[in-house]
Coordinates of C-alpha atoms in Angstrom, one line a residue:
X1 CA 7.4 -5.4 -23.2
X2 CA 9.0 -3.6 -20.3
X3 CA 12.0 -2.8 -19.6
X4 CA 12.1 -2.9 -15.8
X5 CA 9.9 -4.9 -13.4
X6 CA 8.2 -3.2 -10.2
X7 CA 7.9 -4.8 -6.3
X8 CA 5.8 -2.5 -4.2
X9 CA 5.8 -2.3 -0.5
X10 CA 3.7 -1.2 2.3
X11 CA 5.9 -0.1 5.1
X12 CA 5.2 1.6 8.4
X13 CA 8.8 3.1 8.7
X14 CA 10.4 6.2 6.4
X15 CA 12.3 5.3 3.5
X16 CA 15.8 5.0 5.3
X17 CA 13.8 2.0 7.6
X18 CA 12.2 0.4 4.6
X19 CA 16.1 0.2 2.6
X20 CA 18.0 -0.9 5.3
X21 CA 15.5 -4.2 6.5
X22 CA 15.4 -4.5 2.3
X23 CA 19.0 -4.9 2.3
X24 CA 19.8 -7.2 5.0
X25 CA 16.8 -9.1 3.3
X26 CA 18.2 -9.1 0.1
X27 CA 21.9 -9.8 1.4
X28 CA 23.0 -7.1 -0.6
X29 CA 26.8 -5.6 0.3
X30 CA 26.3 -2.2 0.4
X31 CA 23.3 0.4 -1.0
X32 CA 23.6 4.7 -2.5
X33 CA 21.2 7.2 -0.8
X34 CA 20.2 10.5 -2.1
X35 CA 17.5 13.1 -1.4
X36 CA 15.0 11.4 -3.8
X37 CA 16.1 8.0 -3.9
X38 CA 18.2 4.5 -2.7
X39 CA 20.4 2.2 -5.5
X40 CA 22.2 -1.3 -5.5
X41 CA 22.7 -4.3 -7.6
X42 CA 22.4 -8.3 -7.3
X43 CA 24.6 -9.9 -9.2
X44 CA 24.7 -13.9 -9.7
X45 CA 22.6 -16.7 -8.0
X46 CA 20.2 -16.4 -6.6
X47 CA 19.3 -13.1 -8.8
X48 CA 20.6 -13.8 -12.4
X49 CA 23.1 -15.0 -14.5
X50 CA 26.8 -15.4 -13.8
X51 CA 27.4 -12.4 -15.9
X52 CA 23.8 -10.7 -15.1
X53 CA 23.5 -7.3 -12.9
X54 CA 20.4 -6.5 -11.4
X55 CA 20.0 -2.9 -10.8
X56 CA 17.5 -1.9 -8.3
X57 CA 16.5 1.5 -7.5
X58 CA 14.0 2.1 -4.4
X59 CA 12.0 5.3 -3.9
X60 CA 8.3 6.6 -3.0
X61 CA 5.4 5.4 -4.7
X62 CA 5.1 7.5 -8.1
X63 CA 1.3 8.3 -7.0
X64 CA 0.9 10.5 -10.1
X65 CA 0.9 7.4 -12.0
X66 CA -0.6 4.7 -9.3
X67 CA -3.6 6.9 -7.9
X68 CA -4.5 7.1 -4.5
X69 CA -6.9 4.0 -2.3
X70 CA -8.2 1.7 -5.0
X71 CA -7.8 3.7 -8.5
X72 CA -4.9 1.0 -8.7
X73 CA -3.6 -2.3 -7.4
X74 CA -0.5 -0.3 -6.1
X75 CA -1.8 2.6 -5.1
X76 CA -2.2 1.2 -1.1
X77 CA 1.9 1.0 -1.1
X78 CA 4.4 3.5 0.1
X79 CA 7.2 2.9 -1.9
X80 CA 8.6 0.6 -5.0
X81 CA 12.1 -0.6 -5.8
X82 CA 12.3 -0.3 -9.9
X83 CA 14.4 -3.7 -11.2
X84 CA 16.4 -3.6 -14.3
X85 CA 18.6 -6.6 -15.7
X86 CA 22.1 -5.8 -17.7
X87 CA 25.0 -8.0 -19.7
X88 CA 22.3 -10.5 -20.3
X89 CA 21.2 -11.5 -24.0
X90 CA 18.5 -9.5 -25.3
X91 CA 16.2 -12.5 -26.3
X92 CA 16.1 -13.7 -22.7
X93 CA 16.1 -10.4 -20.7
X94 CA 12.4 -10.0 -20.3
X95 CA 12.2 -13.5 -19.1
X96 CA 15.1 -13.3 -16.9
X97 CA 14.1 -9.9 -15.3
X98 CA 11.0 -11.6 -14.8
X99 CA 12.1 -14.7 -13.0
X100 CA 14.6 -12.2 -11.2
X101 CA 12.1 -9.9 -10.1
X102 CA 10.3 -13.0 -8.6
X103 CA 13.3 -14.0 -6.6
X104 CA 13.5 -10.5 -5.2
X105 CA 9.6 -10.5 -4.5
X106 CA 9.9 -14.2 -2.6
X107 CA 12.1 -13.2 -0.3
X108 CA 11.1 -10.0 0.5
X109 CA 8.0 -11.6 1.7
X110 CA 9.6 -12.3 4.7
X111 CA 9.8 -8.7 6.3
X112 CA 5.9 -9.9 6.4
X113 CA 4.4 -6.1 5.2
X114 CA 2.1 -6.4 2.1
X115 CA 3.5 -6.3 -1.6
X116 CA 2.6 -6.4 -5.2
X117 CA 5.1 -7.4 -8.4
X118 CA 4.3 -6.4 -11.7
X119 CA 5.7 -4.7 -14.8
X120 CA 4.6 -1.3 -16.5
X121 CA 1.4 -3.2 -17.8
X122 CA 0.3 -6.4 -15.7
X123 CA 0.1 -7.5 -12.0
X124 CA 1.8 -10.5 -11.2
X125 CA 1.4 -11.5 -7.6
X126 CA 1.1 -9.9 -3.9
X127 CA 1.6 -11.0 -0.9
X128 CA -0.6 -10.0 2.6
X129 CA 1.0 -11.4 6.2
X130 CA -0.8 -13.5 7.0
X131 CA -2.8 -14.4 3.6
X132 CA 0.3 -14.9 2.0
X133 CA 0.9 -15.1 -2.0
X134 CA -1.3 -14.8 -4.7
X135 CA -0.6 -15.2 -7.6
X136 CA -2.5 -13.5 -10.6
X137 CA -3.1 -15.6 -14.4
X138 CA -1.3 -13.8 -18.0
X139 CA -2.3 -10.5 -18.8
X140 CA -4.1 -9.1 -15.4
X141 CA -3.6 -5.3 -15.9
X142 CA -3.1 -3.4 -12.4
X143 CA -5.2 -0.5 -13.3
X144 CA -8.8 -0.4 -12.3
X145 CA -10.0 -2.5 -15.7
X146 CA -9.2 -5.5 -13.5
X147 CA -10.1 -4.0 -10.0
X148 CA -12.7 -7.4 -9.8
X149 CA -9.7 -9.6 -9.9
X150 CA -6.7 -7.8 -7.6
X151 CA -9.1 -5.9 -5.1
X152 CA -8.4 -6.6 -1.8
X153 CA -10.8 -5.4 0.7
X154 CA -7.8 -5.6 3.9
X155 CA -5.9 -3.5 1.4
X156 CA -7.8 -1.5 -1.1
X157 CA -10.9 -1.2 1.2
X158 CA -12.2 2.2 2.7
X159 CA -11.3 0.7 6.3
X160 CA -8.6 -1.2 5.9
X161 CA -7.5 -4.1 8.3
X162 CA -6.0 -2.7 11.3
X163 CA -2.8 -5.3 10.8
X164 CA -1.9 -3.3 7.4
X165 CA -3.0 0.2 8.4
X166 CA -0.3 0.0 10.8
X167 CA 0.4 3.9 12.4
X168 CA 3.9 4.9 11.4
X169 CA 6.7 3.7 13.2
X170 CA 8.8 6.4 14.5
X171 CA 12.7 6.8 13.0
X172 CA 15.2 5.3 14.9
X173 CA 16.7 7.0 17.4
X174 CA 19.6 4.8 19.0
X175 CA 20.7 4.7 22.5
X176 CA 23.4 2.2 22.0
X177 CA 25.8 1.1 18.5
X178 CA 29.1 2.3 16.9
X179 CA 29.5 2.5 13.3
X180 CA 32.6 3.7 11.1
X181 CA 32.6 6.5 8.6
X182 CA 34.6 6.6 6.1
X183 CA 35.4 9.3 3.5
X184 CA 37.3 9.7 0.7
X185 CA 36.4 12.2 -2.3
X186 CA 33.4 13.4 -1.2
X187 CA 31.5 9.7 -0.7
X188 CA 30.9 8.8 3.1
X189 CA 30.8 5.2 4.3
X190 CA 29.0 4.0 6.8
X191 CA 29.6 0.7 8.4
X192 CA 27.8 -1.3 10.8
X193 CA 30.3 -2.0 13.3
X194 CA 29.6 -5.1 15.5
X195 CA 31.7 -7.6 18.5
X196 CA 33.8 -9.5 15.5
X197 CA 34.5 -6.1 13.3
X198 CA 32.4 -4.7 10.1
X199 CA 28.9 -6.1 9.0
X200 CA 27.6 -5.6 5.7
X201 CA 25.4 -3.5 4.3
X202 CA 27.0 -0.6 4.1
X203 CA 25.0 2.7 3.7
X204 CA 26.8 5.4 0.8
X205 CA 26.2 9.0 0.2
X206 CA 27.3 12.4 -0.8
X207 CA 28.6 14.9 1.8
X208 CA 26.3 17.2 -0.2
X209 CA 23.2 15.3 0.4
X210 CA 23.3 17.1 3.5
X211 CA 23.7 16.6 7.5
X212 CA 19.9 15.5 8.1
X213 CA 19.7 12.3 5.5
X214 CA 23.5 11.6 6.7
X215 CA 22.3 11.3 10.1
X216 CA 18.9 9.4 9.2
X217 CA 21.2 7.0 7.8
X218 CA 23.6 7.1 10.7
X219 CA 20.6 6.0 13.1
X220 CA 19.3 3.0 11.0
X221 CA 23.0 1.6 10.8
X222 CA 24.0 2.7 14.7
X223 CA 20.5 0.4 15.9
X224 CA 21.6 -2.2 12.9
X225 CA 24.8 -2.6 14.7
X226 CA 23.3 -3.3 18.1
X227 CA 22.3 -6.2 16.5
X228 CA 24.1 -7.4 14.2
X229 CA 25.4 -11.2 14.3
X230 CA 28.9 -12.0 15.8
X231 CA 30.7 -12.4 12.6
X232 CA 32.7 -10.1 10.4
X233 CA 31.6 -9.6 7.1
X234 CA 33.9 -8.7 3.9
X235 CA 33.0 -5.0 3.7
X236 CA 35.8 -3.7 2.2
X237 CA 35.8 -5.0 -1.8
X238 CA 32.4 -3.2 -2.0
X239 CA 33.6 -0.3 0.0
X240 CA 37.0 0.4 -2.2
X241 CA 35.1 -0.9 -5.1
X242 CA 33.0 2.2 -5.1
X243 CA 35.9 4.2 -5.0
X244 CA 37.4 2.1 -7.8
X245 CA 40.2 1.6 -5.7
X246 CA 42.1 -1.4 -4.6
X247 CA 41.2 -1.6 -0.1
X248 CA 44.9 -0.7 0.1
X249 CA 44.8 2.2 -1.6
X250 CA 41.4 3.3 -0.6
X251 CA 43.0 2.9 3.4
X252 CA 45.4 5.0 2.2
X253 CA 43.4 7.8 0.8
X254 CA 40.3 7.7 3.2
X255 CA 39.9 9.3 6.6
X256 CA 37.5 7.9 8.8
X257 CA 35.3 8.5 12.0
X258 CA 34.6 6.5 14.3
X259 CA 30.8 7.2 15.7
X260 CA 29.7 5.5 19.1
X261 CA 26.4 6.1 21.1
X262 CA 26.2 4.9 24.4
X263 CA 26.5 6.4 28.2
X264 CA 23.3 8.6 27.4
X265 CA 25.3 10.5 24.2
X266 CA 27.0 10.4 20.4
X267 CA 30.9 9.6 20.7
X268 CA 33.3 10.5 18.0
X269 CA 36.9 10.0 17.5
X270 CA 38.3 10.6 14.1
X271 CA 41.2 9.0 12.1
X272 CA 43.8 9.9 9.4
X273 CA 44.4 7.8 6.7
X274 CA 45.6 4.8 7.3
X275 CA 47.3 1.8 5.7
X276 CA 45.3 -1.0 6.0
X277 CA 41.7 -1.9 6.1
X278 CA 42.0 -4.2 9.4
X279 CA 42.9 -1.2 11.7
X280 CA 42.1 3.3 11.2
X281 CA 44.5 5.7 10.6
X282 CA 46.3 7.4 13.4
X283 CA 43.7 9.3 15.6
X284 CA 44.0 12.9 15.9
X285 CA 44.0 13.7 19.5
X286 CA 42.6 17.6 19.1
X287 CA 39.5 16.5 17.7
X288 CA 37.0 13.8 19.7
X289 CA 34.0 14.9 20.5
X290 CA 31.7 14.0 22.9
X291 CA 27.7 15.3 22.4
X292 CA 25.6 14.6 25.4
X293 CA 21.7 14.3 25.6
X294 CA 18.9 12.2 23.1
X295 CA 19.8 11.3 19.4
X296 CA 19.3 14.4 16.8
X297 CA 19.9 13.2 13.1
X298 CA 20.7 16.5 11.7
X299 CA 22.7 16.9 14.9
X300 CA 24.7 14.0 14.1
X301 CA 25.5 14.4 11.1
X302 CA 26.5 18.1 10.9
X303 CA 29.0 16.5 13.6
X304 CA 30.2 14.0 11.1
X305 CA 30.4 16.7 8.0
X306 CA 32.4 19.1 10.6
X307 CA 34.7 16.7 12.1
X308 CA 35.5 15.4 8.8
X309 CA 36.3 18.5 7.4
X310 CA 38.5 19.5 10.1
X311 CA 40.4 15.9 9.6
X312 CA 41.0 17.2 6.0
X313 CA 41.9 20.8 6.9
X314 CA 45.1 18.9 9.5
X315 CA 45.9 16.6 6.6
X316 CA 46.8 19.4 4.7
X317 CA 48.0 22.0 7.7

């Protein structure tokens, strides 16, 4: 019996690309990046139980245990989200993570790039675009003692079909977008900012996870916010949740950034704290910048680390 369930994905974009389409999928709030790896949780229906989490962590294949080509079902996939289910009885966890893990896995088949679901023992299902589901009987193992029954020549074959061989897509590099940054102990924000206010997800991480993945993680959210719908979104209970703080005391205690690309370069005007969560903190006229030319992700977010740095130096000056 396992304690966590895996989905595997085939995607032509890094991991930054692959988590933020997986959680605008998944319609999760807001999502943790590191150097090594991305986190959130589902809670509730459609996931789980009322009381149920579902934590979900998301990362590069682990090709030490899957194998390269066709040793294994998953070893054709680029990275895996690991599911675990908590606060749920013990005598129904294995078949709730299960039927969770199959919620997850049927609606991620609509970003329409190849998957497999299975635990630490048996294949499940997967799903091809343009094939679509299949689903695999009790006790199908997804190492090569059942290779007969998951192989899939488009897939596992030597010369894979053209439509999941797909060359990878380049990062993003936005030319137009504005996000907000928030910071508060360390933890930086970073929220899609569209025509009616926030949109949800936000992207989290550590200032000392450095200026390149900030910036990564900048772009993905900067083009997100290009597009996002014309509707606010409630960012702010996951936001000051993180900070376990109420959204009036986390506008009080965070300064923010606000980040803009457009007119052929990166924008940004930083805030102090504020005292709401509907409108920044007073802007601090010294320090705008403006950085013309083409998008640079560590660029950006060594801009971002400095600025915010220097709003914390003046809070204290």
């Amino acid at each position: 019996m396992s304690s966590t369930v895996q989905i595997c994905l085939r995607h032509p974009g890094d991991a930054a690309a692959a988590i933020a389409r997986i959680a605008v999928a998944l319609d999760v709030p807001g999502y943790f990046a590191s150097a090594d790896e991305f986190a959130f949780t589902l809670r509730s229906d459609p996931w789980t139980t009322r009381d149920g989490v579902l934590s979900v962590d998301f990362s590069a294949l682990d090709r030490e245990l899957y194998g390269t080509g066709d040793d294994t079902a998953f070893a054709p996939y680029d990275f895996e989200l690991s599911l675990e289910l908590r606060n749920v009885p013990a005598q129904a966890r294995q078949e709730l993570l299960e039927r969770a893990g199959r919620a997850v896995f049927d609606r991620l088949t609509g970003l329409d790039v190849p998957l497999a679901f299975g635990d630490g023992v048996d294949l499940f299902a997967d799903f091809l675009p343009g094939r679509g589901v299949r689903d695999f009987p009790p006790g199908v193992s997804w190492d090569e003692d059942a290779r007969d029954t998951w192989f899939e020549p488009g897939l596992h074959g030597s010369q894979p079909a053209l439509s999941f061989d797909k060359e990878r897509m380049s990062p993003a590099r936005p030319s137009h977008g504005a996000v907000r940054v928030y910071e508060a102990d360390g933890l930086l924000q970073i929220i899609p900012w569209g025509e009616a206010g926030a949109v949800t997800p936000v992207a989290a991480v550590r200032a000392e996870a450095g200026p390149a993945l900030l910036g990564r993680l900048l772009a993905e959210e900067l083009e997100r916010s290009a597009l996002a719908p014309p509707q606010k979104n409630d960012a702010w209970s996951w936001v000051s949740g993180t900070a376990r703080l109420s959204p009036e005391e986390y506008a009080r205690t965070a300064v923010s950034i606000d980040v803009r690309v457009g007119e052929g370069a990166v924008h940004a005007v930083p805030h102090g704290a504020g005292t709401d969560t509907d409108t920044p903190g007073p802007t601090v006229d010294a320090l705008p910048e403006r950085r013309p030319g083409p998008w640079d992700d560590e660029a950006a977010g060594e801009l971002v680390l400095r600025l915010v740095g220097r709003l914390r130096e003046h809070a204290h000056s």
